[in-house]
Short mmCIF file of N, CA and C in Angstrom, two decimals:
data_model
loop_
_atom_site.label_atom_id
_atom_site.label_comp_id
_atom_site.label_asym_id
_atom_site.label_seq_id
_atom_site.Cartn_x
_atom_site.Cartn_y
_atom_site.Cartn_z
N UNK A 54 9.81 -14.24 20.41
CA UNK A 54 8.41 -13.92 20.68
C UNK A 54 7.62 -14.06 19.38
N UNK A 55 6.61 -14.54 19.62
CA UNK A 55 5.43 -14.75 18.23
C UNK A 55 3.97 -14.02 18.30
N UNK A 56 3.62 -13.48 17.72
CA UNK A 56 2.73 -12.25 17.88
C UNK A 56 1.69 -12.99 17.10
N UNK A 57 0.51 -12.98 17.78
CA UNK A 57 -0.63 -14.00 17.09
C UNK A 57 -2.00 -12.97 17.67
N UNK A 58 -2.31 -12.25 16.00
CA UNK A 58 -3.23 -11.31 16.04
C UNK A 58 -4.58 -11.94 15.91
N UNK A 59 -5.56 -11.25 15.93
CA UNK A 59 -6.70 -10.96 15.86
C UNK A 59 -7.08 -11.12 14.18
N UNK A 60 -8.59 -11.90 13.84
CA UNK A 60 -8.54 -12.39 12.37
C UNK A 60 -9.23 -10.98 11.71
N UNK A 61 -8.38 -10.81 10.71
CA UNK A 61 -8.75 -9.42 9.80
C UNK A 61 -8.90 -9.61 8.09
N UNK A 62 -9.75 -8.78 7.52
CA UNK A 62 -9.95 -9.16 6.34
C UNK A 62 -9.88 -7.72 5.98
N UNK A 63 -9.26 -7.12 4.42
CA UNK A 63 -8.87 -6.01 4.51
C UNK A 63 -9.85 -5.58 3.24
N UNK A 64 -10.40 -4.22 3.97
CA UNK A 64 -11.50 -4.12 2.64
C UNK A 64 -10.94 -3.43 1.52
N UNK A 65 -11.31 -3.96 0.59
CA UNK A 65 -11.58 -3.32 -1.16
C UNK A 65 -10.89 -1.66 -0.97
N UNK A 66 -12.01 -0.91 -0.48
CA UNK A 66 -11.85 0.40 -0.32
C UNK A 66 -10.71 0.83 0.53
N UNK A 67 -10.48 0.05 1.57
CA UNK A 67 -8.86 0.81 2.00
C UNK A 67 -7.76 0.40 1.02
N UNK A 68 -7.93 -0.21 0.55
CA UNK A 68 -6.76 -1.27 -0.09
C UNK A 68 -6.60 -0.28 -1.29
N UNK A 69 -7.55 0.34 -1.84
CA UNK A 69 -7.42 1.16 -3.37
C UNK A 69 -6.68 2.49 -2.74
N UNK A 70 -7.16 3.21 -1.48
CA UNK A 70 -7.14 4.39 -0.93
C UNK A 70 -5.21 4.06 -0.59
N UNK A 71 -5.02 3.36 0.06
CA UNK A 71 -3.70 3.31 0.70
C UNK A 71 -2.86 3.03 -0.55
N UNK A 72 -3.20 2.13 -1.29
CA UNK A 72 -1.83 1.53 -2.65
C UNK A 72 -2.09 3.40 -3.38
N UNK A 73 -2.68 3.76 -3.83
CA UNK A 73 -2.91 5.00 -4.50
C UNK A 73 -2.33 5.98 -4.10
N UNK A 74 -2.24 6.34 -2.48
CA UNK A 74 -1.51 7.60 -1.68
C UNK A 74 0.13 6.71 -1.73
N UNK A 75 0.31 6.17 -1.81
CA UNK A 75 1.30 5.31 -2.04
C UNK A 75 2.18 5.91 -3.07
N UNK A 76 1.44 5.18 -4.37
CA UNK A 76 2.19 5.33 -5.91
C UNK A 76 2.09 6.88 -5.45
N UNK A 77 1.09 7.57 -5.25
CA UNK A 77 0.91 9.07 -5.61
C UNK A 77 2.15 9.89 -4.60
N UNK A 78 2.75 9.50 -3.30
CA UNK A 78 3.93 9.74 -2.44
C UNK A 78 5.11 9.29 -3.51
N UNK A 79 5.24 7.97 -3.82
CA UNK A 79 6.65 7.67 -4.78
C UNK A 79 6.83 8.61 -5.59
N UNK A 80 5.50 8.36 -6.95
CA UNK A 80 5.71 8.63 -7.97
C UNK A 80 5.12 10.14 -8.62
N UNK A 81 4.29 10.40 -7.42
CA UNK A 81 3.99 11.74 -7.85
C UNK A 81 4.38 13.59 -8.84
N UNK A 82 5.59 13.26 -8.39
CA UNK A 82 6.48 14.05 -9.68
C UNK A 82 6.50 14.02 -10.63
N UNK A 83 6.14 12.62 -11.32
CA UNK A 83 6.20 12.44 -12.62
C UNK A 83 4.97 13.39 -13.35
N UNK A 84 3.71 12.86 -12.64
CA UNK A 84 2.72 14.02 -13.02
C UNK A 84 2.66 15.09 -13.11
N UNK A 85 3.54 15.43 -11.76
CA UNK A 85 3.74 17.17 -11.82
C UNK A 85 4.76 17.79 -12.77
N UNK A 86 5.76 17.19 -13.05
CA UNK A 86 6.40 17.35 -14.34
C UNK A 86 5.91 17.60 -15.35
N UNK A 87 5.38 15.90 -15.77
CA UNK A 87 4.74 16.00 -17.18
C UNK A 87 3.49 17.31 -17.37
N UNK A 88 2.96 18.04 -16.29
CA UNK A 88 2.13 18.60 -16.48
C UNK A 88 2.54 20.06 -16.75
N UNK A 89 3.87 20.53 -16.30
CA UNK A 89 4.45 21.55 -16.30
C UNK A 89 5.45 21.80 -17.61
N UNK A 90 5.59 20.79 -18.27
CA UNK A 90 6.22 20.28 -19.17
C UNK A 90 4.89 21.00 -20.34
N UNK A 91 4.35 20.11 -20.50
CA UNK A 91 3.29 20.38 -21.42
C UNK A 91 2.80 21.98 -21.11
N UNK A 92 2.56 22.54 -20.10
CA UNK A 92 2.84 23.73 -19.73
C UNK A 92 3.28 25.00 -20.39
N UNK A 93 4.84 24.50 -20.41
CA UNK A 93 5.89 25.32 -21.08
C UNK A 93 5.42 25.54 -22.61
N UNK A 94 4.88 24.73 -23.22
CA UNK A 94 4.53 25.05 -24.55
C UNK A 94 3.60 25.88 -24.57
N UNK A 95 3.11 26.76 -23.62
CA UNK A 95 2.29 28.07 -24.16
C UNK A 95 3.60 29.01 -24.42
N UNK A 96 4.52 28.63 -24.06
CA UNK A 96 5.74 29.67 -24.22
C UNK A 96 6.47 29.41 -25.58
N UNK A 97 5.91 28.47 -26.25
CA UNK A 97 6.14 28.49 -28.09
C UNK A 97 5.63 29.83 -28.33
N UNK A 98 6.85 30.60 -29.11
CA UNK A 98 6.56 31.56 -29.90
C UNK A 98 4.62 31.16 -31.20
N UNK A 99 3.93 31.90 -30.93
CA UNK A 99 3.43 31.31 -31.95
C UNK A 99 2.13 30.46 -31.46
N UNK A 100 2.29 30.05 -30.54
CA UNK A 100 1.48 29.36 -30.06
C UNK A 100 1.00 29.08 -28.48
N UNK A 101 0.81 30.69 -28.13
CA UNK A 101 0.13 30.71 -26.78
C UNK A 101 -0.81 30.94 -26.53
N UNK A 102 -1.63 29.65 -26.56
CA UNK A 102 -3.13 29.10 -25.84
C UNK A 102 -3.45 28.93 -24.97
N UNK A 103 -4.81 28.76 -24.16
CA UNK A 103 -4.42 28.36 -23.07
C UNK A 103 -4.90 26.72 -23.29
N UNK A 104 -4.89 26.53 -24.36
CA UNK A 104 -4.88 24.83 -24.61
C UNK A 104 -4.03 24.24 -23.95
N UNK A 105 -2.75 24.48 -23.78
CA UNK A 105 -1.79 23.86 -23.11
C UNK A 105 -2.12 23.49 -21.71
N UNK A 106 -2.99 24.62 -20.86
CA UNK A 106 -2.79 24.10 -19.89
C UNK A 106 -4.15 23.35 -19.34
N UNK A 107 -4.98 23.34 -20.44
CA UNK A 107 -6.27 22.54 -20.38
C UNK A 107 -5.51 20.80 -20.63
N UNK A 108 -4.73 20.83 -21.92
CA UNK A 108 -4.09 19.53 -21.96
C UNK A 108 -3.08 18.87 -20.51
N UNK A 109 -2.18 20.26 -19.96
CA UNK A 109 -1.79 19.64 -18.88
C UNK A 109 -2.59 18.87 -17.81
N UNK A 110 -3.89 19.75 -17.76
CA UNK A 110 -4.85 19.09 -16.70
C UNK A 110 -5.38 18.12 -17.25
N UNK A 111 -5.44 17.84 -18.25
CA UNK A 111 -5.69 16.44 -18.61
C UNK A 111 -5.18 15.21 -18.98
N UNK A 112 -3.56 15.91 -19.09
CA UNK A 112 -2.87 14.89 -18.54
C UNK A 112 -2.29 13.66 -17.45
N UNK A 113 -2.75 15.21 -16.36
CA UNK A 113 -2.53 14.93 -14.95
C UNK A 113 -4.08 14.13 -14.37
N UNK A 114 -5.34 14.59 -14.81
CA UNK A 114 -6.35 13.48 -14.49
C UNK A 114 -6.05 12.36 -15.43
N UNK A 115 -5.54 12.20 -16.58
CA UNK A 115 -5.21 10.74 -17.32
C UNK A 115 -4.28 10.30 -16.14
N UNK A 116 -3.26 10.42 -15.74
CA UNK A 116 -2.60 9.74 -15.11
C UNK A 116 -2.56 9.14 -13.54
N UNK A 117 -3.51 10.07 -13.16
CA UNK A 117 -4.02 9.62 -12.06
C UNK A 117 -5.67 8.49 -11.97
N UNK A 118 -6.22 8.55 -13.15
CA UNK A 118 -7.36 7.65 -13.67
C UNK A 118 -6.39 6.51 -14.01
N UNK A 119 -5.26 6.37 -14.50
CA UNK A 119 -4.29 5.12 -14.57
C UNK A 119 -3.99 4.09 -13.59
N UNK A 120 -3.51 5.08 -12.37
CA UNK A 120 -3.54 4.18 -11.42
C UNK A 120 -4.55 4.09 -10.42
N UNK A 121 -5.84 5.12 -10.23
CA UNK A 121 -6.79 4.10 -9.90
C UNK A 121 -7.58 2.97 -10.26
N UNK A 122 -7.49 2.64 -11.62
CA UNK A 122 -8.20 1.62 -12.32
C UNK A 122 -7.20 0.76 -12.17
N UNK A 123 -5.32 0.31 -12.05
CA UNK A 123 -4.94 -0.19 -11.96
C UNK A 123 -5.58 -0.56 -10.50
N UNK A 124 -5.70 -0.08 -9.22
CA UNK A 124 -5.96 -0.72 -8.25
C UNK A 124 -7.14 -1.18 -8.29
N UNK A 125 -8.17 0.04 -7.95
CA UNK A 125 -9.47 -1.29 -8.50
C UNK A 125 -9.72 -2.33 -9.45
N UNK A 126 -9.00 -2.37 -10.51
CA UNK A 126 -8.52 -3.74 -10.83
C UNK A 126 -8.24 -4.53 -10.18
N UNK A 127 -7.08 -4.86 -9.38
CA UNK A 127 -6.71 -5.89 -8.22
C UNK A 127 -8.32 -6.37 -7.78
N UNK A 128 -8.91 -5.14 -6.69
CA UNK A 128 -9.99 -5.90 -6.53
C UNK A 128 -10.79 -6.91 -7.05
N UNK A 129 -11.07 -6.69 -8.48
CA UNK A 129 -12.11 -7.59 -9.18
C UNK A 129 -11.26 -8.61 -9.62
N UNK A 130 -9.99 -8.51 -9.98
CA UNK A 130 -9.38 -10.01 -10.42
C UNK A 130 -9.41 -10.86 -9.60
N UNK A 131 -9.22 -12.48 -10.23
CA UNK A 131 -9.59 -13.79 -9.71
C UNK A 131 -7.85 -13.90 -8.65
N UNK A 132 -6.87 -13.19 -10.10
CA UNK A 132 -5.78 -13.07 -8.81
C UNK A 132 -5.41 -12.59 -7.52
N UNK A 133 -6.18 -11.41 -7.69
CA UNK A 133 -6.14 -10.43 -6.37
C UNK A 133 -7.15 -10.82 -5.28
N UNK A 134 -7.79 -12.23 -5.58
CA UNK A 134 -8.69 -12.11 -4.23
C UNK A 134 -8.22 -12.84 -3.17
N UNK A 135 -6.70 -13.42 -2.94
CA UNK A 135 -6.14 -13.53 -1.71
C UNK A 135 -6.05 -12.61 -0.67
N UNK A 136 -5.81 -11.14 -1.72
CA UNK A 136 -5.52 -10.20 -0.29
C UNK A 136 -6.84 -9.33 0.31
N UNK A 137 -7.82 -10.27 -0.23
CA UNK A 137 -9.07 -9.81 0.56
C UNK A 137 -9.36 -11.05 1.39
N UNK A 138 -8.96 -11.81 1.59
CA UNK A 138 -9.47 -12.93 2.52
C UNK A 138 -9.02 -12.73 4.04
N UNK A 139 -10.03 -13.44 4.63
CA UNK A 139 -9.67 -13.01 6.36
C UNK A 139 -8.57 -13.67 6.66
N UNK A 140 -7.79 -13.23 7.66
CA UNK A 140 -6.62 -14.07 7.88
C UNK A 140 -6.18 -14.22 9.44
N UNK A 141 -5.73 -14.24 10.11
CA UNK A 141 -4.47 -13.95 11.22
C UNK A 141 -3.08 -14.34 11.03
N UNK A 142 -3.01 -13.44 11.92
CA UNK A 142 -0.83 -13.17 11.32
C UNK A 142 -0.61 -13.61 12.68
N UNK A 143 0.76 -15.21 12.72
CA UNK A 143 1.63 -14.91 13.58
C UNK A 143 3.11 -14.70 13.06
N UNK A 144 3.65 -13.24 13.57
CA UNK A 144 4.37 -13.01 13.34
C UNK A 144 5.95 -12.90 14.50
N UNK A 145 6.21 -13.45 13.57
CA UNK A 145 7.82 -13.31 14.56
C UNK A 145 9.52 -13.01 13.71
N UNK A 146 9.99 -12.57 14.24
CA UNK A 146 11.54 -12.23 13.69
C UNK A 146 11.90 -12.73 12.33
N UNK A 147 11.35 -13.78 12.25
CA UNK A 147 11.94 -14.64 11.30
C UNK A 147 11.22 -14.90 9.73
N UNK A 148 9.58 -14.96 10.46
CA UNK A 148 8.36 -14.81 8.97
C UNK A 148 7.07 -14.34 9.71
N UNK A 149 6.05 -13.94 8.68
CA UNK A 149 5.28 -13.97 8.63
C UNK A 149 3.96 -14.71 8.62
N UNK A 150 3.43 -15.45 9.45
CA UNK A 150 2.16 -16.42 8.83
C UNK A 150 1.43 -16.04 8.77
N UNK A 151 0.84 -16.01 7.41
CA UNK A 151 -0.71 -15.54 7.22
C UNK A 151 -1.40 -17.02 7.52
N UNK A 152 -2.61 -16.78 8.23
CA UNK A 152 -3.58 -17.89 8.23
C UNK A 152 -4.58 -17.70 7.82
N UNK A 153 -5.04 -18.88 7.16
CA UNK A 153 -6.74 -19.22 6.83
C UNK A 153 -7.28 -19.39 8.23
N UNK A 154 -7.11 -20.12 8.52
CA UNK A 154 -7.71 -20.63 9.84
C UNK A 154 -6.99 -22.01 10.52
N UNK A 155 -7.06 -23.04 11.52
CA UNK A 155 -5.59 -23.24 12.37
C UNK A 155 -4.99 -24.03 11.64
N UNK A 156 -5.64 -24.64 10.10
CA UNK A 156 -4.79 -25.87 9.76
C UNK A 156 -4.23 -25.53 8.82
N UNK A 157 -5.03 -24.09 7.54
CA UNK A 157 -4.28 -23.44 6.77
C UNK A 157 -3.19 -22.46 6.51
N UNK A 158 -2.41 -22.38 6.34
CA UNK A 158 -1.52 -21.21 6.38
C UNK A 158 -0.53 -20.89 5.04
N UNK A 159 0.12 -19.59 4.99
CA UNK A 159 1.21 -19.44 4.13
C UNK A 159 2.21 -18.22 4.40
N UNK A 160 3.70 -18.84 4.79
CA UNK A 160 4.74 -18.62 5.57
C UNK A 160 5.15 -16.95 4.59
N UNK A 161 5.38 -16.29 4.98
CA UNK A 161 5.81 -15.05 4.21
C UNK A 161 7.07 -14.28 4.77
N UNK A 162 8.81 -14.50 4.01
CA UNK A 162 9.77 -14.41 4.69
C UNK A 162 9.77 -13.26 4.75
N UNK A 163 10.72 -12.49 5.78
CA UNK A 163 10.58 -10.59 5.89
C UNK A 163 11.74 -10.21 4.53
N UNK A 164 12.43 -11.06 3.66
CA UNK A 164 13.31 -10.43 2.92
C UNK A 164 12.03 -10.06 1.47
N UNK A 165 10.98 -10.81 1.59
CA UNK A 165 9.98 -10.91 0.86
C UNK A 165 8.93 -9.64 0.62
N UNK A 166 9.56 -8.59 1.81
CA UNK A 166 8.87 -7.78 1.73
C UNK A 166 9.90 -6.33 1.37
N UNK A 167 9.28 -5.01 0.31
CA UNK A 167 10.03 -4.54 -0.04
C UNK A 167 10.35 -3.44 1.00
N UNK A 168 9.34 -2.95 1.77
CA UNK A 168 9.01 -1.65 2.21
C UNK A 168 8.14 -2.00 3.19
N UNK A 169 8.10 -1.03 4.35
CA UNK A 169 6.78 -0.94 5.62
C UNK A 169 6.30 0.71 5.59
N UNK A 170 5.52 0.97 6.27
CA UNK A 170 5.27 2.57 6.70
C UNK A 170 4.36 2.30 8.06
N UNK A 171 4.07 3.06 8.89
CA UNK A 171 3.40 3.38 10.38
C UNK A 171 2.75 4.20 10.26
N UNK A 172 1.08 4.03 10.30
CA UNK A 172 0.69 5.48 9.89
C UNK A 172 0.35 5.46 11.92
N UNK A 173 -1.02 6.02 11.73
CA UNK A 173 -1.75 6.85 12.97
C UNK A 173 -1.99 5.58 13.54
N UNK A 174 -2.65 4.70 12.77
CA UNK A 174 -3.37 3.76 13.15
C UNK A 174 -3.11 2.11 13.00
N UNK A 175 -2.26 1.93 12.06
CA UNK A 175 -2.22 0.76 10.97
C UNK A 175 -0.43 0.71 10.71
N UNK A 176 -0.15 -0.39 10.24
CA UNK A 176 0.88 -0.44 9.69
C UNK A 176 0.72 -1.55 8.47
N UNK A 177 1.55 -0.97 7.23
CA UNK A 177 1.27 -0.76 6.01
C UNK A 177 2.84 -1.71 5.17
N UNK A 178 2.87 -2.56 5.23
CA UNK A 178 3.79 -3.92 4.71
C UNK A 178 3.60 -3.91 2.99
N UNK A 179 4.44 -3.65 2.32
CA UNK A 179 4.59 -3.55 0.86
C UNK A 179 5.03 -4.55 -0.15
N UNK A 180 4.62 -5.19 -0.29
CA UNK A 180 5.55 -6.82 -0.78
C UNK A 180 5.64 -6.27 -2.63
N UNK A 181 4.98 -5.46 -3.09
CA UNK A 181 5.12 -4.95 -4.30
C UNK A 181 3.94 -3.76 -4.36
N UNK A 182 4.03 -3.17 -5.81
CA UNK A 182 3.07 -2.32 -5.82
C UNK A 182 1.67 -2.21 -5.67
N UNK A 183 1.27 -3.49 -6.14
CA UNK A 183 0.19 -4.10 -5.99
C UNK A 183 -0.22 -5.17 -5.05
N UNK A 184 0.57 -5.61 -3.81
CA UNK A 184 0.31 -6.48 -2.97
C UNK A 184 1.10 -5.74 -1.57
N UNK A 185 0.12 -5.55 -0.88
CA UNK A 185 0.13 -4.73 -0.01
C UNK A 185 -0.57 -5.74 1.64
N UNK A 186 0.11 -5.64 2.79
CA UNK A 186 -0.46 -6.00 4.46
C UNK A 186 -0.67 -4.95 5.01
N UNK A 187 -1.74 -5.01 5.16
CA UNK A 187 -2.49 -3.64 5.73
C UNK A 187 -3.09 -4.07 7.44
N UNK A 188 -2.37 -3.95 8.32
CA UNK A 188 -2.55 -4.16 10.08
C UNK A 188 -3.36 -3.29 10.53
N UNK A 189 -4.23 -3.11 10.95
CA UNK A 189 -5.25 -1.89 11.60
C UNK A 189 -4.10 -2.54 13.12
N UNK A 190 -3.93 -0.98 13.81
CA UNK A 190 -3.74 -1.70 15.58
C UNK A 190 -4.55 -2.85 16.27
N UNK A 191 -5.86 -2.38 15.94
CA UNK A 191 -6.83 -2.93 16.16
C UNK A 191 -6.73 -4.62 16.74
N UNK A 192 -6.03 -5.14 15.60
CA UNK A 192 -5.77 -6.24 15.54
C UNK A 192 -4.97 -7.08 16.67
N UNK A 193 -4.25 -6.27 17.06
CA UNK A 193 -3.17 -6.70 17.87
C UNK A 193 -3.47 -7.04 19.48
N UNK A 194 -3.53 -7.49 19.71
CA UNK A 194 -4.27 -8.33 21.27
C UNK A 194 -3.40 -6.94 22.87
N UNK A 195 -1.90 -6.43 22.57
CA UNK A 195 -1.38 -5.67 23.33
C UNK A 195 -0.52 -4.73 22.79
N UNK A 196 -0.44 -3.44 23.45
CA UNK A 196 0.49 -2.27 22.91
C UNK A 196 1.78 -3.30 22.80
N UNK A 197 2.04 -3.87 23.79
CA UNK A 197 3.67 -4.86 23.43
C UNK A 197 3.85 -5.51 22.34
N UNK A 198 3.01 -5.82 22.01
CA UNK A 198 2.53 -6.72 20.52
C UNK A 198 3.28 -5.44 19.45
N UNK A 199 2.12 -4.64 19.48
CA UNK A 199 2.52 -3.70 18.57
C UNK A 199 3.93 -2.99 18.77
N UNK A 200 4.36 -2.74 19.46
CA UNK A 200 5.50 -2.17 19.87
C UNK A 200 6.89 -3.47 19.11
N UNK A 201 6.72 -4.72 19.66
CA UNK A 201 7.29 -5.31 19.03
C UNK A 201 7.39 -5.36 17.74
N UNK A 202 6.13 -5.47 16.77
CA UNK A 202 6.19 -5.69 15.11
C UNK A 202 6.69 -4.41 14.45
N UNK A 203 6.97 -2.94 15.54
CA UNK A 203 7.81 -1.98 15.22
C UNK A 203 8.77 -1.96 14.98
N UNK A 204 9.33 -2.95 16.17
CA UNK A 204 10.99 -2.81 16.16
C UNK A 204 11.39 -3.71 15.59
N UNK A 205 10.52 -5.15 15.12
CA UNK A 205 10.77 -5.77 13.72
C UNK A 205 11.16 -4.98 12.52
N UNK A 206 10.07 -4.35 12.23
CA UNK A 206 10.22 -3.04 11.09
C UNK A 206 11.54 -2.80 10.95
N UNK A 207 11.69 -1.90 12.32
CA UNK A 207 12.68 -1.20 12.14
C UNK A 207 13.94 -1.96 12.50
N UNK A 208 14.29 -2.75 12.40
CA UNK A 208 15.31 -3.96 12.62
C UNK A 208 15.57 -4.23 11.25
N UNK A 209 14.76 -4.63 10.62
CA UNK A 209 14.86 -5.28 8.98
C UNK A 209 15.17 -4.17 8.05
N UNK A 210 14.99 -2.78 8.55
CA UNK A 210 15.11 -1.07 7.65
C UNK A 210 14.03 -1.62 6.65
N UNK A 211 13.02 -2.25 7.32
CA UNK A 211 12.09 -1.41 6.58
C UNK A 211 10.96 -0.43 6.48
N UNK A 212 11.28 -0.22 8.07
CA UNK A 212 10.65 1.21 8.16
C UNK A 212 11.86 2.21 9.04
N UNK A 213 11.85 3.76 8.75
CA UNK A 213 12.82 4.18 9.12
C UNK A 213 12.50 5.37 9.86
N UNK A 214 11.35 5.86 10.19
CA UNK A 214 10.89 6.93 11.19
C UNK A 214 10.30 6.76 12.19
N UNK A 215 10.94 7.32 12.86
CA UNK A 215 10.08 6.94 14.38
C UNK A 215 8.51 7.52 14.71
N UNK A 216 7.44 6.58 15.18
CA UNK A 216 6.04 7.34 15.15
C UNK A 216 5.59 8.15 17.10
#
C-alpha cells in the first residue's frame, strides 16, 4: 500500500516548538543537574550566598537560550530551507517520497530515519536533531491511511507506544 497525502508545508514556529520539547525530553537532565550542581556550592564552608543559586538560574536560562537559537537558526539558514518547503509524502513500507510537485521528488529510506513519536495530532519523524517530518493528521486523505503509517512506525521500532 502507498499512502499519498495531502501537500503540507511545515511552519517555522512549530518546527522550533517541537525540535525544542524534544532536545528538552532527551536532554533535559543535563540542565537540571548542572543547575543543582552549581547549587551545592552554597554548601562551601565559607561561602554561602545566595549567588549560587542566582548563577544556577542562569545557567539553566543559558542553556536553554542555546538550544533555542540553535533552532531558530535552522529557520533562517540557506541550509535549512528544504524543511520548510511544501511537499507531499507517498509513503510506503519501503521509503519515503517527499515531493515538490509530480515531476520533483526525493526518496527518503526508513533506515534513514532515527526516531518517530505520535502525539494528539501529528506524527513527528526524526532523521537527526535538527531535521525533523512533522505530519499534522490533517494531511492524510483516511483514518486507514493514518492507521497504516502507525504500524509502519511501529514495525521499523521506531515508535514504541501505543496512542
Amino acid at each position: 500500500m502507498i499512502v499519498k497525502t495531502k501537500n503540507y508545508k511545515l511552519d517555522k514556529k512549530t518546527y522550533i516548538n517541537t525540535a525544542f520539547k524534544t532536545v528538552l525530553k532527551k536532554q533535559g537532565w543535563i540542565a537540571v543537574l548542572g543547575a543543582v550542581v552549581i547549587c551545592l556550592g552554597y554548601f562551601i564552608p565559607g561561602a554561602d550566598t545566595i549567588w549560587w543559586f542566582i548563577g544556577a538560574v542562569i545557567a539553566l536560562g543559558l542553556y536553554l537560550l542555546f538550544w533555542w537559537i540553535q533552532f531558530y537558526g535552522v529557520t533562517q539558514l540557506e541550509q535549512g530551507k528544504m524543511l520548510f518547503e511544501k511537499f507531499s509524502y507517498e509513503i510506503s513500507s519501503q521509503q519515503i517520497l517527499m515531493k515538490l510537485n509530480p515531476r520533483e521528488g526525493m526518496p527518503l529510506k526508513w533506515d534513514q530515519i532515527k526516531s518517530a513519536s505520535i502525539g494528539k495530532d501529528h506524527f513527528v519523524l526524526f532523521v537527526n536533531r535538527a531535521q525533523i517530518i512533522y505530519w499534522p493528521f490533517k494531511i492524510f486523505n483516511t483514518e486507514n491511511e493514518r492507521k497504516f503509517v502507525t504500524s509502519i512506525l511501529r514495525n521499523k521500532g521506531l515508535v514504541k507506544t501505543k496512542v
